[in-house]
């Protein structure tokens, strides 16, 4: 979700206003995904690197997150949406962690859409953590190095149990992954759209899905 700042700047508004509109786009996109029959949606809300932003902006984003968690969870639950958060939870404020845990617990049994929110998330950090956990297993004598294969590695990632993304959409014209689901996106179709995140809507998502369907996915096999 990129482009909140540029959206605000184009209107001579503070970045905060862009983030606020961005939160509305989250609401719209989640509803749109349910309507389109999407089963798994992962939103990159805040990266490990976003902590480097000015403290006032970080505070502002965290306040929005608190507000979103407090005001939206009941509605998400009513719509049959399961909420899961991935990322470095230990870096988030304790009250936010409590809200996240409550949201995950409350929506645990829902199956219509799995909404994963990446907060203080970074793909490299996630991979390093998996490597460290596997090394600990080996050091403790519970695992042989030769048993470390892709499924074993995958089982230590935060997305364990969530299928790899088929489609990754990045807004605002940037053409980078920026540390998003690095392992999981190995075969994802990447779609880059010019729309700034606060303007993103169901139509943008439908267009990206249509683009996805036009592509031929071969997973390394020969073309026909
Ligand atoms: C996305 O918008 C919001 C977060 C990364 C939290 P940006 O804040 O990155 O907006 P731009 O890139 O400055 O337009
Ligand atoms: Mg940005």
XYZ file of C-alpha atoms and ligand atoms in Angstrom:
239
model
C 0.000 0.000 0.000
C 2.016 2.936 -1.249
C 1.340 6.539 -2.146
C -0.405 8.033 0.898
C 2.172 10.812 1.197
C 1.998 11.718 -2.490
C -1.789 11.689 -2.382
C -1.685 14.233 0.458
C 1.048 16.353 -1.114
C -0.938 16.659 -4.343
C -3.707 18.240 -2.270
C -1.412 20.361 -0.079
C -2.557 18.295 2.929
C -0.399 16.869 5.742
C 0.802 13.257 5.274
C -1.568 12.316 8.103
C -4.501 13.077 5.826
C -3.081 10.666 3.269
C -2.707 7.929 5.855
C -6.268 8.504 7.034
C -7.549 8.144 3.480
C -5.318 5.113 3.139
C -7.134 3.488 6.060
C -10.423 4.055 4.211
C -8.919 2.358 1.171
C -8.112 -0.628 3.406
C -11.773 -0.888 4.403
C -12.883 -0.623 0.758
C -10.319 -3.133 -0.476
C -11.173 -5.738 2.149
C -14.896 -5.469 1.316
C -14.072 -5.593 -2.397
C -11.956 -8.705 -1.932
C -14.830 -10.468 -0.162
C -17.204 -9.505 -2.983
C -14.751 -10.763 -5.608
C -14.393 -14.105 -3.824
C -10.729 -13.615 -2.894
C -9.839 -16.083 -0.137
C -6.493 -14.665 1.020
C -5.522 -11.016 1.131
C -2.286 -9.741 2.634
C -1.806 -6.020 3.196
C 1.639 -4.546 3.736
C 0.744 -1.991 6.376
C 4.067 -1.073 7.950
C 7.517 -2.382 7.121
C 10.459 -3.023 9.452
C 12.089 -0.099 7.649
C 9.141 2.263 8.257
C 10.366 2.672 11.869
C 12.995 5.014 10.382
C 10.302 7.591 9.553
C 9.990 10.706 11.747
C 8.595 9.746 15.198
C 5.543 11.948 14.708
C 4.589 10.064 11.548
C 5.202 6.685 13.198
C 3.004 7.766 16.140
C 0.359 8.847 13.723
C 0.397 5.522 11.876
C 0.247 3.621 15.170
C -2.704 5.745 16.317
C -4.496 4.915 13.068
C -3.726 1.246 13.558
C -5.168 1.370 17.088
C -8.260 3.099 15.786
C -8.651 0.575 12.971
C -8.262 -2.402 15.314
C -10.776 -0.957 17.785
C -13.386 0.106 15.251
C -13.197 -2.520 12.516
C -12.730 -5.914 14.089
C -16.381 -6.464 15.028
C -17.409 -5.672 11.459
C -14.701 -7.882 9.935
C -15.863 -10.672 12.227
C -19.477 -10.196 11.129
C -18.368 -10.529 7.511
C -16.682 -13.850 8.229
C -13.165 -12.467 7.900
C -10.282 -14.025 9.765
C -7.571 -11.608 10.826
C -3.928 -12.512 11.220
C -0.945 -10.244 11.791
C 2.608 -11.071 10.716
C 5.769 -9.152 11.562
C 7.982 -8.238 14.492
C 5.267 -8.093 17.120
C 7.799 -7.359 19.877
C 8.461 -3.935 18.372
C 4.798 -2.877 18.610
C 3.301 -1.189 21.689
C 1.848 -3.631 24.220
C -1.700 -2.287 23.906
C -1.547 -2.794 20.112
C -0.271 -6.341 20.605
C -3.204 -6.975 22.966
C -5.668 -5.680 20.354
C -4.056 -7.873 17.695
C -4.203 -10.961 19.888
C -7.834 -10.290 20.669
C -8.672 -9.806 16.978
C -6.903 -13.020 16.018
C -8.646 -14.955 18.761
C -12.100 -13.526 18.016
C -11.935 -14.212 14.275
C -10.081 -17.526 14.440
C -13.007 -19.630 13.205
C -13.872 -17.442 10.184
C -13.296 -18.825 6.703
C -14.635 -16.414 4.124
C -11.452 -14.378 3.734
C -8.163 -14.595 5.514
C -6.903 -11.057 5.977
C -3.233 -10.984 6.851
C -1.801 -7.649 7.874
C 1.966 -7.272 7.743
C 3.056 -4.899 10.526
C 6.668 -4.172 11.299
C 7.259 -6.840 8.699
C 10.315 -7.432 6.520
C 10.926 -10.448 4.301
C 14.660 -10.675 5.012
C 14.094 -10.492 8.759
C 11.503 -13.239 8.472
C 13.943 -15.467 6.564
C 16.728 -14.806 9.079
C 14.394 -15.667 11.935
C 13.455 -18.975 10.264
C 17.159 -19.794 9.785
C 17.854 -19.005 13.445
C 15.002 -21.216 14.650
C 16.188 -24.095 12.466
C 19.754 -23.619 13.742
C 18.443 -23.810 17.308
C 16.648 -27.068 16.480
C 19.888 -28.468 15.055
C 21.950 -27.247 18.038
C 19.467 -28.914 20.390
C 19.857 -32.167 18.476
C 16.223 -32.247 17.402
C 16.949 -31.797 13.696
C 19.668 -32.976 11.296
C 21.042 -30.365 8.843
C 20.115 -32.695 5.998
C 16.466 -32.507 7.051
C 16.323 -28.787 6.306
C 14.401 -28.679 3.046
C 11.958 -26.181 1.577
C 8.885 -27.455 3.464
C 10.874 -27.422 6.743
C 12.039 -23.884 6.072
C 8.576 -22.747 5.083
C 7.122 -24.094 8.310
C 9.217 -21.517 10.195
C 7.943 -18.537 8.216
C 5.271 -16.231 9.616
C 2.945 -17.171 6.753
C 2.957 -20.841 7.697
C -0.448 -22.238 6.687
C -1.181 -19.409 4.246
C -0.724 -20.224 0.538
C 1.933 -18.293 -1.402
C 0.496 -15.242 -3.142
C -0.598 -15.707 -6.769
C -0.727 -11.981 -7.320
C 1.178 -9.094 -5.752
C -0.169 -5.617 -6.467
C 1.941 -2.555 -5.743
C 0.329 0.848 -5.970
C 1.679 4.330 -6.730
C 3.845 3.428 -9.714
C 6.819 2.036 -7.773
C 8.166 -1.191 -9.225
C 9.825 -2.912 -6.276
C 8.981 -5.596 -3.729
C 10.522 -3.562 -0.879
C 11.080 -6.570 1.361
C 7.519 -7.894 1.016
C 7.002 -11.689 1.231
C 10.356 -12.371 -0.448
C 10.297 -16.139 -0.096
C 6.575 -16.472 -0.698
C 6.493 -14.320 -3.850
C 8.919 -16.553 -5.769
C 6.280 -17.310 -8.422
C 3.813 -14.501 -7.802
C 2.627 -12.410 -10.714
C 3.611 -8.809 -10.028
C 1.223 -6.077 -11.071
C 2.250 -2.451 -10.681
C -0.481 0.157 -10.798
C -0.211 3.936 -10.964
C -3.117 4.501 -8.568
C -2.034 6.004 -5.246
C -3.144 3.812 -2.346
C -5.815 6.234 -0.980
C -7.553 6.064 -4.387
C -7.313 2.275 -4.744
C -10.699 0.616 -5.128
C -12.453 -2.578 -6.146
C -12.165 -1.637 -9.821
C -8.363 -1.386 -9.542
C -8.332 -4.789 -7.903
C -10.541 -6.288 -10.627
C -8.269 -4.830 -13.295
C -5.203 -6.340 -11.611
C -6.938 -9.718 -11.356
C -7.837 -9.553 -15.062
C -4.186 -8.809 -15.850
C -3.220 -11.800 -13.710
C -5.543 -14.053 -15.734
C -4.007 -12.874 -19.005
C -0.580 -14.106 -17.927
C 0.640 -17.598 -18.500
C 2.130 -19.148 -15.413
C 4.670 -21.869 -16.027
C 6.580 -22.265 -12.748
C 9.792 -22.874 -14.653
C 8.331 -25.376 -17.121
C 8.767 -24.964 -20.888
C 6.265 -22.806 -22.763
C 3.855 -24.412 -25.211
C 2.160 4.208 2.367
O 2.286 5.493 1.882
C 1.967 4.172 3.871
C 3.047 3.487 4.623
C 4.161 3.066 4.103
C 2.841 3.288 6.045
P 3.654 6.334 1.959
O 3.662 7.041 3.266
O 4.808 5.462 1.668
O 3.421 7.379 0.784
P 4.485 8.037 -0.206
O 5.358 6.929 -0.737
O 5.253 9.032 0.586
O 3.636 8.654 -1.273
Mg 6.036 5.135 0.039
